[in-house]
PDB file of N, CA and C in Angstrom:
ATOM      1  N   MET A  28       1.162  -1.254   0.019  1.00  0.00           N
ATOM      2  CA  MET A  28       0.084   0.317   0.302  1.00  0.00           C
ATOM      3  C   MET A  28       1.076   1.464  -0.306  1.00  0.00           C
ATOM      4  N   MET A  29       0.439   2.236  -1.264  1.00  0.00           N
ATOM      5  CA  MET A  29       0.720   3.372  -0.891  1.00  0.00           C
ATOM      6  C   MET A  29       0.547   4.928  -0.079  1.00  0.00           C
ATOM      7  N   ILE A  30       1.139   5.447   1.086  1.00  0.00           N
ATOM      8  CA  ILE A  30       0.779   6.279   1.093  1.00  0.00           C
ATOM      9  C   ILE A  30       1.110   7.663   0.651  1.00  0.00           C
ATOM     10  N   ARG A  31      -0.149   8.673   0.493  1.00  0.00           N
ATOM     11  CA  ARG A  31       0.037   9.665  -0.311  1.00  0.00           C
ATOM     12  C   ARG A  31       0.319  10.785   0.760  1.00  0.00           C
ATOM     13  N   ALA A  32       1.139  12.279  -0.088  1.00  0.00           N
ATOM     14  CA  ALA A  32       1.510  13.131   1.137  1.00  0.00           C
ATOM     15  C   ALA A  32       0.541  13.459   1.176  1.00  0.00           C
ATOM     16  N   ASP A  33      -0.462  13.333   0.999  1.00  0.00           N
ATOM     17  CA  ASP A  33      -1.762  14.033   2.108  1.00  0.00           C
ATOM     18  C   ASP A  33      -2.002  13.177   3.296  1.00  0.00           C
ATOM     19  N   GLY A  34      -1.698  11.985   3.237  1.00  0.00           N
ATOM     20  CA  GLY A  34      -1.990  11.218   4.049  1.00  0.00           C
ATOM     21  C   GLY A  34      -2.989  10.126   3.956  1.00  0.00           C
ATOM     22  N   SER A  35      -3.064  10.642   2.787  1.00  0.00           N
ATOM     23  CA  SER A  35      -4.629   9.544   2.241  1.00  0.00           C
ATOM     24  C   SER A  35      -3.926   7.778   1.925  1.00  0.00           C
ATOM     25  N   ARG A  36      -4.437   6.933   1.229  1.00  0.00           N
ATOM     26  CA  ARG A  36      -3.791   5.616   1.540  1.00  0.00           C
ATOM     27  C   ARG A  36      -4.486   5.396   0.084  1.00  0.00           C
ATOM     28  N   GLY A  37      -3.110   4.834  -0.991  1.00  0.00           N
ATOM     29  CA  GLY A  37      -3.490   4.389  -2.556  1.00  0.00           C
ATOM     30  C   GLY A  37      -3.312   2.433  -2.748  1.00  0.00           C
ATOM     31  N   GLY A  38      -3.541   2.405  -3.508  1.00  0.00           N
ATOM     32  CA  GLY A  38      -3.065   0.830  -2.870  1.00  0.00           C
ATOM     33  C   GLY A  38      -2.802   0.315  -4.537  1.00  0.00           C
ATOM     34  N   LEU A  39      -3.041  -0.718  -4.863  1.00  0.00           N
ATOM     35  CA  LEU A  39      -3.434  -1.347  -6.210  1.00  0.00           C
ATOM     36  C   LEU A  39      -4.041  -1.467  -6.489  1.00  0.00           C
ATOM     37  N   ARG A  40      -5.235  -0.638  -6.873  1.00  0.00           N
ATOM     38  CA  ARG A  40      -6.274  -0.237  -7.512  1.00  0.00           C
ATOM     39  C   ARG A  40      -5.744   1.182  -8.115  1.00  0.00           C
ATOM     40  N   SER A  41      -5.282   1.786  -7.738  1.00  0.00           N
ATOM     41  CA  SER A  41      -5.035   2.964  -9.024  1.00  0.00           C
ATOM     42  C   SER A  41      -4.125   3.169  -9.248  1.00  0.00           C
ATOM     43  N   SER A  42      -2.456   1.842  -8.956  1.00  0.00           N
ATOM     44  CA  SER A  42      -1.657   1.555  -9.159  1.00  0.00           C
ATOM     45  C   SER A  42      -2.055   1.163 -10.307  1.00  0.00           C
ATOM     46  N   GLY A  43      -2.947  -0.424 -10.741  1.00  0.00           N
ATOM     47  CA  GLY A  43      -3.694  -0.923 -11.085  1.00  0.00           C
ATOM     48  C   GLY A  43      -4.707  -0.399 -12.430  1.00  0.00           C
ATOM     49  N   ALA A  44      -5.291   0.654 -12.566  1.00  0.00           N
ATOM     50  CA  ALA A  44      -5.909   1.088 -13.345  1.00  0.00           C
ATOM     51  C   ALA A  44      -4.985   2.111 -14.164  1.00  0.00           C
ATOM     52  N   LEU A  45      -3.997   2.552 -13.345  1.00  0.00           N
ATOM     53  CA  LEU A  45      -2.549   2.987 -14.354  1.00  0.00           C
ATOM     54  C   LEU A  45      -2.086   2.266 -15.101  1.00  0.00           C
ATOM     55  N   ILE A  46      -1.305   1.179 -14.626  1.00  0.00           N
ATOM     56  CA  ILE A  46      -1.277   0.115 -15.314  1.00  0.00           C
ATOM     57  C   ILE A  46      -1.397  -0.480 -16.792  1.00  0.00           C
ATOM     58  N   ALA A  47      -3.032  -0.600 -15.692  1.00  0.00           N
ATOM     59  CA  ALA A  47      -3.764  -1.540 -17.142  1.00  0.00           C
ATOM     60  C   ALA A  47      -3.827  -0.293 -18.485  1.00  0.00           C
ATOM     61  N   ALA A  48      -3.932   1.447 -18.280  1.00  0.00           N
ATOM     62  CA  ALA A  48      -4.462   2.487 -19.296  1.00  0.00           C
ATOM     63  C   ALA A  48      -3.091   2.012 -19.880  1.00  0.00           C
ATOM     64  N   LEU A  49      -1.765   2.095 -19.250  1.00  0.00           N
ATOM     65  CA  LEU A  49      -0.489   2.381 -20.116  1.00  0.00           C
ATOM     66  C   LEU A  49      -0.594   1.217 -21.314  1.00  0.00           C
ATOM     67  N   LEU A  50      -0.975   0.338 -20.523  1.00  0.00           N
ATOM     68  CA  LEU A  50      -0.801  -1.384 -21.649  1.00  0.00           C
ATOM     69  C   LEU A  50      -2.078  -1.266 -22.793  1.00  0.00           C
ATOM     70  N   ALA A  51      -3.215  -0.349 -21.961  1.00  0.00           N
ATOM     71  CA  ALA A  51      -3.809   0.098 -23.159  1.00  0.00           C
ATOM     72  C   ALA A  51      -2.991   0.340 -24.583  1.00  0.00           C
ATOM     73  N   LEU A  52      -2.547   1.756 -23.932  1.00  0.00           N
ATOM     74  CA  LEU A  52      -2.297   2.712 -25.001  1.00  0.00           C
ATOM     75  C   LEU A  52      -1.157   1.895 -25.791  1.00  0.00           C
ATOM     76  N   ALA A  53      -0.273   0.726 -25.097  1.00  0.00           N
ATOM     77  CA  ALA A  53       0.946   0.500 -25.504  1.00  0.00           C
ATOM     78  C   ALA A  53       0.745  -0.700 -26.649  1.00  0.00           C
ATOM     79  N   VAL A  54      -0.991  -1.140 -26.711  1.00  0.00           N
ATOM     80  CA  VAL A  54      -0.889  -1.866 -27.718  1.00  0.00           C
ATOM     81  C   VAL A  54      -1.614  -1.395 -28.479  1.00  0.00           C
ATOM     82  N   LEU A  55      -2.347  -0.148 -28.529  1.00  0.00           N
ATOM     83  CA  LEU A  55      -2.961   0.423 -29.285  1.00  0.00           C
ATOM     84  C   LEU A  55      -1.901   1.126 -30.809  1.00  0.00           C
ATOM     85  N   ALA A  56      -0.557   0.987 -29.718  1.00  0.00           N
ATOM     86  CA  ALA A  56      -0.040   2.431 -30.648  1.00  0.00           C
ATOM     87  C   ALA A  56       0.925   1.048 -31.579  1.00  0.00           C
ATOM     88  N   THR A  57       0.912  -0.088 -30.937  1.00  0.00           N
ATOM     89  CA  THR A  57       1.552  -1.131 -32.173  1.00  0.00           C
ATOM     90  C   THR A  57       0.564  -1.760 -32.576  1.00  0.00           C
ATOM     91  N   SER A  58      -0.390  -1.855 -32.128  1.00  0.00           N
ATOM     92  CA  SER A  58      -1.484  -2.317 -33.401  1.00  0.00           C
ATOM     93  C   SER A  58      -1.521  -1.313 -34.385  1.00  0.00           C
ATOM     94  N   CYS A  59      -1.115  -0.474 -34.367  1.00  0.00           N
ATOM     95  CA  CYS A  59      -1.686   1.251 -34.922  1.00  0.00           C
ATOM     96  C   CYS A  59      -0.331   0.870 -35.889  1.00  0.00           C
ATOM     97  N   GLU A  60       0.914   1.446 -35.569  1.00  0.00           N
ATOM     98  CA  GLU A  60       2.397   1.134 -36.499  1.00  0.00           C
ATOM     99  C   GLU A  60       2.647  -0.536 -37.282  1.00  0.00           C
ATOM    100  N   THR A  61       1.948  -1.768 -36.665  1.00  0.00           N
ATOM    101  CA  THR A  61       1.075  -2.935 -37.492  1.00  0.00           C
ATOM    102  C   THR A  61       0.678  -2.626 -38.596  1.00  0.00           C
ATOM    103  N   ARG A  62      -0.505  -2.244 -38.585  1.00  0.00           N
ATOM    104  CA  ARG A  62      -1.367  -2.006 -39.252  1.00  0.00           C
ATOM    105  C   ARG A  62      -0.412  -0.682 -40.658  1.00  0.00           C
ATOM    106  N   LYS A  63       0.960  -0.065 -40.515  1.00  0.00           N
ATOM    107  CA  LYS A  63       1.206   1.188 -40.851  1.00  0.00           C
ATOM    108  C   LYS A  63       1.526   0.035 -42.029  1.00  0.00           C
ATOM    109  N   THR A  64       3.046  -0.743 -41.155  1.00  0.00           N
ATOM    110  CA  THR A  64       3.537  -0.996 -41.511  1.00  0.00           C
ATOM    111  C   THR A  64       3.065  -2.495 -42.999  1.00  0.00           C
ATOM    112  N   ARG A  65       1.748  -2.944 -42.289  1.00  0.00           N
ATOM    113  CA  ARG A  65       1.725  -4.032 -43.571  1.00  0.00           C
ATOM    114  C   ARG A  65       1.500  -3.375 -44.596  1.00  0.00           C
ATOM    115  N   MET A  66      -0.262  -2.015 -44.261  1.00  0.00           N
ATOM    116  CA  MET A  66       0.307  -0.825 -45.826  1.00  0.00           C
ATOM    117  C   MET A  66       0.841  -0.997 -46.426  1.00  0.00           C
ATOM    118  N   ASP A  67       2.039  -0.580 -45.972  1.00  0.00           N
ATOM    119  CA  ASP A  67       3.256   0.053 -46.416  1.00  0.00           C
ATOM    120  C   ASP A  67       4.037  -1.263 -47.877  1.00  0.00           C
ATOM    121  N   SER A  68       3.611  -1.988 -47.323  1.00  0.00           N
ATOM    122  CA  SER A  68       4.664  -3.289 -47.744  1.00  0.00           C
ATOM    123  C   SER A  68       4.233  -3.500 -49.041  1.00  0.00           C
ATOM    124  N   TRP A  69       2.636  -2.666 -49.287  1.00  0.00           N
ATOM    125  CA  TRP A  69       2.270  -3.474 -50.631  1.00  0.00           C
ATOM    126  C   TRP A  69       3.035  -2.130 -51.338  1.00  0.00           C
ATOM    127  N   HIS A  70       4.163  -0.747 -51.073  1.00  0.00           N
ATOM    128  CA  HIS A  70       4.474  -0.025 -51.692  1.00  0.00           C
ATOM    129  C   HIS A  70       5.172  -0.196 -52.537  1.00  0.00           C
ATOM    130  N   GLY A  71       4.967   0.043 -53.789  1.00  0.00           N
ATOM    131  CA  GLY A  71       6.047  -0.341 -55.001  1.00  0.00           C
ATOM    132  C   GLY A  71       5.694  -1.718 -55.602  1.00  0.00           C
ATOM    133  N   ARG A  72       4.449  -2.365 -54.685  1.00  0.00           N
ATOM    134  CA  ARG A  72       3.624  -3.503 -56.416  1.00  0.00           C
ATOM    135  C   ARG A  72       2.650  -3.500 -56.873  1.00  0.00           C
ATOM    136  N   PRO A  73       2.359  -4.468 -58.249  1.00  0.00           N
ATOM    137  CA  PRO A  73       1.376  -3.899 -58.800  1.00  0.00           C
ATOM    138  C   PRO A  73      -0.298  -4.387 -57.770  1.00  0.00           C
ATOM    139  N   ILE A  74      -1.318  -3.320 -58.087  1.00  0.00           N
ATOM    140  CA  ILE A  74      -2.461  -3.401 -57.506  1.00  0.00           C
ATOM    141  C   ILE A  74      -3.111  -4.525 -57.556  1.00  0.00           C
ATOM    142  N   GLU A  75      -3.390  -5.353 -58.303  1.00  0.00           N
ATOM    143  CA  GLU A  75      -3.164  -6.645 -58.895  1.00  0.00           C
ATOM    144  C   GLU A  75      -2.784  -7.724 -57.737  1.00  0.00           C
ATOM    145  N   GLU A  76      -1.736  -7.599 -57.552  1.00  0.00           N
ATOM    146  CA  GLU A  76      -1.085  -8.207 -56.185  1.00  0.00           C
ATOM    147  C   GLU A  76      -2.875  -7.988 -54.879  1.00  0.00           C
ATOM    148  N   LEU A  77      -2.339  -6.838 -54.272  1.00  0.00           N
ATOM    149  CA  LEU A  77      -3.259  -6.833 -53.725  1.00  0.00           C
ATOM    150  C   LEU A  77      -4.830  -6.941 -53.487  1.00  0.00           C
ATOM    151  N   ILE A  78      -4.882  -6.687 -54.518  1.00  0.00           N
ATOM    152  CA  ILE A  78      -6.578  -7.905 -54.826  1.00  0.00           C
ATOM    153  C   ILE A  78      -6.740  -9.254 -55.368  1.00  0.00           C
ATOM    154  N   GLU A  79      -4.960  -9.598 -55.906  1.00  0.00           N
ATOM    155  CA  GLU A  79      -5.643 -10.938 -55.406  1.00  0.00           C
ATOM    156  C   GLU A  79      -5.459 -11.760 -54.014  1.00  0.00           C
ATOM    157  N   SER A  80      -5.175 -10.431 -53.138  1.00  0.00           N
ATOM    158  CA  SER A  80      -4.478 -11.083 -51.359  1.00  0.00           C
ATOM    159  C   SER A  80      -5.748 -10.631 -50.731  1.00  0.00           C
ATOM    160  N   TRP A  81      -6.153  -9.224 -51.023  1.00  0.00           N
ATOM    161  CA  TRP A  81      -7.326  -8.739 -50.174  1.00  0.00           C
ATOM    162  C   TRP A  81      -8.864  -9.112 -50.181  1.00  0.00           C
ATOM    163  N   GLY A  82      -9.267  -9.501 -52.071  1.00  0.00           N
ATOM    164  CA  GLY A  82     -10.425  -9.415 -52.961  1.00  0.00           C
ATOM    165  C   GLY A  82     -10.203  -8.370 -53.609  1.00  0.00           C
ATOM    166  N   ALA A  83     -11.694  -7.595 -53.508  1.00  0.00           N
ATOM    167  CA  ALA A  83     -12.218  -6.950 -54.254  1.00  0.00           C
ATOM    168  C   ALA A  83     -12.386  -5.652 -54.032  1.00  0.00           C
ATOM    169  N   PRO A  84     -12.055  -4.561 -54.523  1.00  0.00           N
ATOM    170  CA  PRO A  84     -12.406  -3.338 -53.972  1.00  0.00           C
ATOM    171  C   PRO A  84     -13.824  -3.169 -53.680  1.00  0.00           C
ATOM    172  N   SER A  85     -14.050  -1.915 -52.390  1.00  0.00           N
ATOM    173  CA  SER A  85     -15.227  -1.664 -52.187  1.00  0.00           C
ATOM    174  C   SER A  85     -15.498  -0.105 -53.713  1.00  0.00           C
ATOM    175  N   GLY A  86     -14.777   0.367 -53.923  1.00  0.00           N
ATOM    176  CA  GLY A  86     -15.256   1.344 -54.988  1.00  0.00           C
ATOM    177  C   GLY A  86     -13.572   1.773 -55.629  1.00  0.00           C
ATOM    178  N   ILE A  87     -12.793   2.639 -56.723  1.00  0.00           N
ATOM    179  CA  ILE A  87     -12.360   2.572 -57.203  1.00  0.00           C
ATOM    180  C   ILE A  87     -12.419   4.089 -58.100  1.00  0.00           C
ATOM    181  N   VAL A  88     -11.719   4.844 -57.943  1.00  0.00           N
ATOM    182  CA  VAL A  88     -11.980   6.176 -58.774  1.00  0.00           C
ATOM    183  C   VAL A  88     -10.600   6.612 -59.184  1.00  0.00           C
ATOM    184  N   SER A  89     -10.877   6.552 -60.757  1.00  0.00           N
ATOM    185  CA  SER A  89     -10.204   7.484 -61.558  1.00  0.00           C
ATOM    186  C   SER A  89      -9.919   8.918 -61.342  1.00  0.00           C
ATOM    187  N   LEU A  90      -8.573   9.371 -60.969  1.00  0.00           N
ATOM    188  CA  LEU A  90      -7.682  10.365 -60.663  1.00  0.00           C
ATOM    189  C   LEU A  90      -7.700  11.372 -62.767  1.00  0.00           C
ATOM    190  N   LYS A  91      -7.525  12.330 -63.010  1.00  0.00           N
ATOM    191  CA  LYS A  91      -7.431  12.878 -63.854  1.00  0.00           C
ATOM    192  C   LYS A  91      -6.115  13.331 -64.513  1.00  0.00           C
ATOM    193  N   ASP A  92      -5.144  12.459 -63.360  1.00  0.00           N
ATOM    194  CA  ASP A  92      -3.688  11.971 -63.763  1.00  0.00           C
ATOM    195  C   ASP A  92      -4.211  11.062 -64.467  1.00  0.00           C
ATOM    196  N   GLY A  93      -4.420  10.280 -63.860  1.00  0.00           N
ATOM    197  CA  GLY A  93      -4.013   8.798 -64.624  1.00  0.00           C
ATOM    198  C   GLY A  93      -4.421   7.861 -63.414  1.00  0.00           C
ATOM    199  N   ARG A  94      -3.880   8.825 -62.243  1.00  0.00           N
ATOM    200  CA  ARG A  94      -3.737   7.376 -61.016  1.00  0.00           C
ATOM    201  C   ARG A  94      -5.179   6.647 -60.798  1.00  0.00           C
ATOM    202  N   LYS A  95      -4.908   6.047 -59.736  1.00  0.00           N
ATOM    203  CA  LYS A  95      -6.458   5.526 -59.501  1.00  0.00           C
ATOM    204  C   LYS A  95      -6.284   5.280 -58.057  1.00  0.00           C
ATOM    205  N   VAL A  96      -7.414   5.151 -56.816  1.00  0.00           N
ATOM    206  CA  VAL A  96      -7.650   5.535 -55.516  1.00  0.00           C
ATOM    207  C   VAL A  96      -8.855   3.744 -55.349  1.00  0.00           C
ATOM    208  N   TYR A  97      -7.924   3.096 -54.350  1.00  0.00           N
ATOM    209  CA  TYR A  97      -8.487   1.688 -54.676  1.00  0.00           C
ATOM    210  C   TYR A  97      -9.200   1.678 -53.206  1.00  0.00           C
ATOM    211  N   THR A  98     -10.287   1.320 -53.037  1.00  0.00           N
ATOM    212  CA  THR A  98     -10.850   1.925 -51.576  1.00  0.00           C
ATOM    213  C   THR A  98     -11.247  -0.566 -51.272  1.00  0.00           C
ATOM    214  N   TRP A  99     -11.532  -0.504 -49.635  1.00  0.00           N
ATOM    215  CA  TRP A  99     -11.793  -1.241 -49.219  1.00  0.00           C
ATOM    216  C   TRP A  99     -12.370  -0.908 -48.298  1.00  0.00           C
ATOM    217  N   ILE A 100     -13.735  -1.261 -47.525  1.00  0.00           N
ATOM    218  CA  ILE A 100     -14.151  -0.994 -46.433  1.00  0.00           C
ATOM    219  C   ILE A 100     -14.635  -1.893 -46.116  1.00  0.00           C
ATOM    220  N   ALA A 101     -14.056  -2.422 -44.134  1.00  0.00           N
ATOM    221  CA  ALA A 101     -14.548  -2.493 -43.528  1.00  0.00           C
ATOM    222  C   ALA A 101     -15.519  -2.419 -42.179  1.00  0.00           C
ATOM    223  N   VAL A 102     -16.863  -4.430 -42.160  1.00  0.00           N
ATOM    224  CA  VAL A 102     -17.537  -3.191 -40.600  1.00  0.00           C
ATOM    225  C   VAL A 102     -17.428  -4.458 -39.829  1.00  0.00           C
ATOM    226  N   TYR A 103     -17.022  -4.570 -38.525  1.00  0.00           N
ATOM    227  CA  TYR A 103     -16.131  -5.316 -37.633  1.00  0.00           C
ATOM    228  C   TYR A 103     -17.377  -5.734 -36.798  1.00  0.00           C
ATOM    229  N   GLY A 104     -17.591  -6.546 -36.004  1.00  0.00           N
ATOM    230  CA  GLY A 104     -18.873  -6.967 -35.478  1.00  0.00           C
ATOM    231  C   GLY A 104     -19.199  -6.164 -33.645  1.00  0.00           C
ATOM    232  N   SER A 105     -18.145  -5.433 -33.790  1.00  0.00           N
ATOM    233  CA  SER A 105     -18.483  -4.074 -32.941  1.00  0.00           C
ATOM    234  C   SER A 105     -19.028  -3.036 -33.629  1.00  0.00           C
ATOM    235  N   GLY A 106     -19.081  -2.915 -34.835  1.00  0.00           N
ATOM    236  CA  GLY A 106     -20.089  -1.659 -35.648  1.00  0.00           C
ATOM    237  C   GLY A 106     -18.961  -0.598 -35.922  1.00  0.00           C
ATOM    238  N   ARG A 107     -17.844  -1.098 -35.402  1.00  0.00           N
ATOM    239  CA  ARG A 107     -16.825   0.243 -35.714  1.00  0.00           C
ATOM    240  C   ARG A 107     -16.542  -0.616 -37.553  1.00  0.00           C
ATOM    241  N   THR A 108     -16.383   0.689 -38.302  1.00  0.00           N
ATOM    242  CA  THR A 108     -16.059   0.861 -39.742  1.00  0.00           C
ATOM    243  C   THR A 108     -14.685   0.898 -40.327  1.00  0.00           C
ATOM    244  N   TYR A 109     -14.123   0.543 -40.793  1.00  0.00           N
ATOM    245  CA  TYR A 109     -12.509   0.860 -41.306  1.00  0.00           C
ATOM    246  C   TYR A 109     -12.532   0.947 -42.762  1.00  0.00           C
ATOM    247  N   ARG A 110     -11.639   1.405 -43.451  1.00  0.00           N
ATOM    248  CA  ARG A 110     -11.639   1.977 -44.420  1.00  0.00           C
ATOM    249  C   ARG A 110      -9.740   2.466 -45.233  1.00  0.00           C
ATOM    250  N   SER A 111      -9.317   1.414 -45.980  1.00  0.00           N
ATOM    251  CA  SER A 111      -8.616   1.675 -46.163  1.00  0.00           C
ATOM    252  C   SER A 111      -8.271   1.947 -47.913  1.00  0.00           C
ATOM    253  N   THR A 112      -7.515   2.484 -48.464  1.00  0.00           N
ATOM    254  CA  THR A 112      -7.036   3.508 -49.386  1.00  0.00           C
ATOM    255  C   THR A 112      -5.786   2.987 -49.931  1.00  0.00           C
ATOM    256  N   PHE A 113      -5.995   2.746 -51.367  1.00  0.00           N
ATOM    257  CA  PHE A 113      -4.136   2.868 -52.327  1.00  0.00           C
ATOM    258  C   PHE A 113      -4.368   3.567 -53.629  1.00  0.00           C
ATOM    259  N   THR A 114      -3.406   4.489 -53.278  1.00  0.00           N
ATOM    260  CA  THR A 114      -3.489   4.842 -54.705  1.00  0.00           C
ATOM    261  C   THR A 114      -1.765   4.768 -55.650  1.00  0.00           C
ATOM    262  N   THR A 115      -2.533   4.068 -57.117  1.00  0.00           N
ATOM    263  CA  THR A 115      -1.775   3.635 -57.670  1.00  0.00           C
ATOM    264  C   THR A 115      -1.338   4.807 -59.428  1.00  0.00           C
ATOM    265  N   SER A 116      -0.059   4.688 -59.529  1.00  0.00           N
ATOM    266  CA  SER A 116       0.220   5.211 -60.732  1.00  0.00           C
ATOM    267  C   SER A 116      -0.460   4.701 -62.085  1.00  0.00           C
ATOM    268  N   LYS A 117      -0.069   5.769 -62.681  1.00  0.00           N
ATOM    269  CA  LYS A 117      -0.561   4.692 -64.251  1.00  0.00           C
ATOM    270  C   LYS A 117      -1.064   3.813 -64.633  1.00  0.00           C
ATOM    271  N   ASP A 118       0.328   3.124 -64.272  1.00  0.00           N
ATOM    272  CA  ASP A 118       0.973   1.797 -64.466  1.00  0.00           C
ATOM    273  C   ASP A 118      -0.150   1.087 -63.888  1.00  0.00           C
ATOM    274  N   GLY A 119      -0.206   1.700 -62.332  1.00  0.00           N
ATOM    275  CA  GLY A 119      -1.057   0.403 -61.804  1.00  0.00           C
ATOM    276  C   GLY A 119      -0.614  -0.606 -60.961  1.00  0.00           C
ATOM    277  N   ILE A 120       0.978   0.826 -60.190  1.00  0.00           N
ATOM    278  CA  ILE A 120       1.866   0.217 -59.062  1.00  0.00           C
ATOM    279  C   ILE A 120       1.098   1.044 -58.080  1.00  0.00           C
ATOM    280  N   ILE A 121       1.889   0.208 -57.111  1.00  0.00           N
ATOM    281  CA  ILE A 121       0.948   1.240 -55.378  1.00  0.00           C
ATOM    282  C   ILE A 121       2.407   2.143 -55.142  1.00  0.00           C
ATOM    283  N   GLU A 122       1.092   3.629 -55.133  1.00  0.00           N
ATOM    284  CA  GLU A 122       2.627   4.979 -54.642  1.00  0.00           C
ATOM    285  C   GLU A 122       2.192   5.086 -53.009  1.00  0.00           C
ATOM    286  N   SER A 123       1.115   4.823 -52.616  1.00  0.00           N
ATOM    287  CA  SER A 123       0.583   5.452 -51.248  1.00  0.00           C
ATOM    288  C   SER A 123      -0.826   4.209 -50.422  1.00  0.00           C
ATOM    289  N   SER A 124      -1.183   4.666 -49.412  1.00  0.00           N
ATOM    290  CA  SER A 124      -1.970   4.051 -48.509  1.00  0.00           C
ATOM    291  C   SER A 124      -2.313   5.087 -47.493  1.00  0.00           C
ATOM    292  N   ALA A 125      -3.332   4.733 -47.141  1.00  0.00           N
ATOM    293  CA  ALA A 125      -3.916   5.256 -45.686  1.00  0.00           C
ATOM    294  C   ALA A 125      -5.231   4.409 -45.058  1.00  0.00           C
ATOM    295  N   TYR A 126      -4.803   4.744 -44.078  1.00  0.00           N
ATOM    296  CA  TYR A 126      -5.717   3.654 -43.220  1.00  0.00           C
ATOM    297  C   TYR A 126      -6.960   4.715 -42.476  1.00  0.00           C
ATOM    298  N   HIS A 127      -8.148   4.415 -42.744  1.00  0.00           N
ATOM    299  CA  HIS A 127      -9.063   5.093 -41.887  1.00  0.00           C
ATOM    300  C   HIS A 127     -10.225   4.807 -41.139  1.00  0.00           C
ATOM    301  N   ASP A 128     -10.442   5.167 -39.807  1.00  0.00           N
ATOM    302  CA  ASP A 128     -11.547   4.361 -38.492  1.00  0.00           C
ATOM    303  C   ASP A 128     -12.564   5.853 -38.840  1.00  0.00           C
ATOM    304  N   ALA A 129     -13.458   4.970 -40.170  1.00  0.00           N
ATOM    305  CA  ALA A 129     -14.839   5.948 -39.944  1.00  0.00           C
ATOM    306  C   ALA A 129     -15.576   6.012 -38.824  1.00  0.00           C
ATOM    307  N   SER A 130     -15.185   5.503 -37.978  1.00  0.00           N
ATOM    308  CA  SER A 130     -16.176   5.312 -36.651  1.00  0.00           C
ATOM    309  C   SER A 130     -15.419   6.302 -36.461  1.00  0.00           C
ATOM    310  N   VAL A 131     -14.369   7.279 -36.379  1.00  0.00           N
ATOM    311  CA  VAL A 131     -14.290   8.277 -35.464  1.00  0.00           C
ATOM    312  C   VAL A 131     -13.876   8.969 -37.026  1.00  0.00           C
ATOM    313  N   PRO A 132     -15.214  10.592 -36.693  1.00  0.00           N
ATOM    314  CA  PRO A 132     -14.685  11.401 -38.108  1.00  0.00           C
ATOM    315  C   PRO A 132     -13.280  12.756 -37.740  1.00  0.00           C
ATOM    316  N   GLY A 133     -12.440  12.323 -38.550  1.00  0.00           N
ATOM    317  CA  GLY A 133     -11.465  13.029 -38.857  1.00  0.00           C
ATOM    318  C   GLY A 133     -10.271  12.355 -38.700  1.00  0.00           C
ATOM    319  N   LYS A 134     -10.140  10.898 -37.720  1.00  0.00           N
ATOM    320  CA  LYS A 134      -8.771  10.227 -37.643  1.00  0.00           C
ATOM    321  C   LYS A 134      -8.271   8.809 -38.730  1.00  0.00           C
ATOM    322  N   ALA A 135      -7.304   9.808 -39.329  1.00  0.00           N
ATOM    323  CA  ALA A 135      -6.752   8.721 -39.997  1.00  0.00           C
ATOM    324  C   ALA A 135      -5.286   8.654 -40.272  1.00  0.00           C
ATOM    325  N   GLU A 136      -4.959   7.645 -40.425  1.00  0.00           N
ATOM    326  CA  GLU A 136      -3.838   6.862 -39.942  1.00  0.00           C
ATOM    327  C   GLU A 136      -2.423   7.497 -41.272  1.00  0.00           C
TER     328      GLU A 136
END
């Protein structure tokens, strides 16, 4: 048990909550980094390889300069909706990617 400066006692409950919160943040940061690493691993590869792996995209948008943006949308049992987008060159090579938790407005990774 811990005695605070004001004389009150704090125990494992308050310490446990802090530890749980820190662990949750660490897991979140790791999963975000893992997702980014996984998506970045497609950069420089043909879009056809991604489609073979992930299946047909939810949507494709052609840009004026000849590039295309491919979007996959996933809705999980929790009701959360996630959007993964990949932008390709005119030749169909993946140049960039982004991941967005559509359940949180304005939060893109």
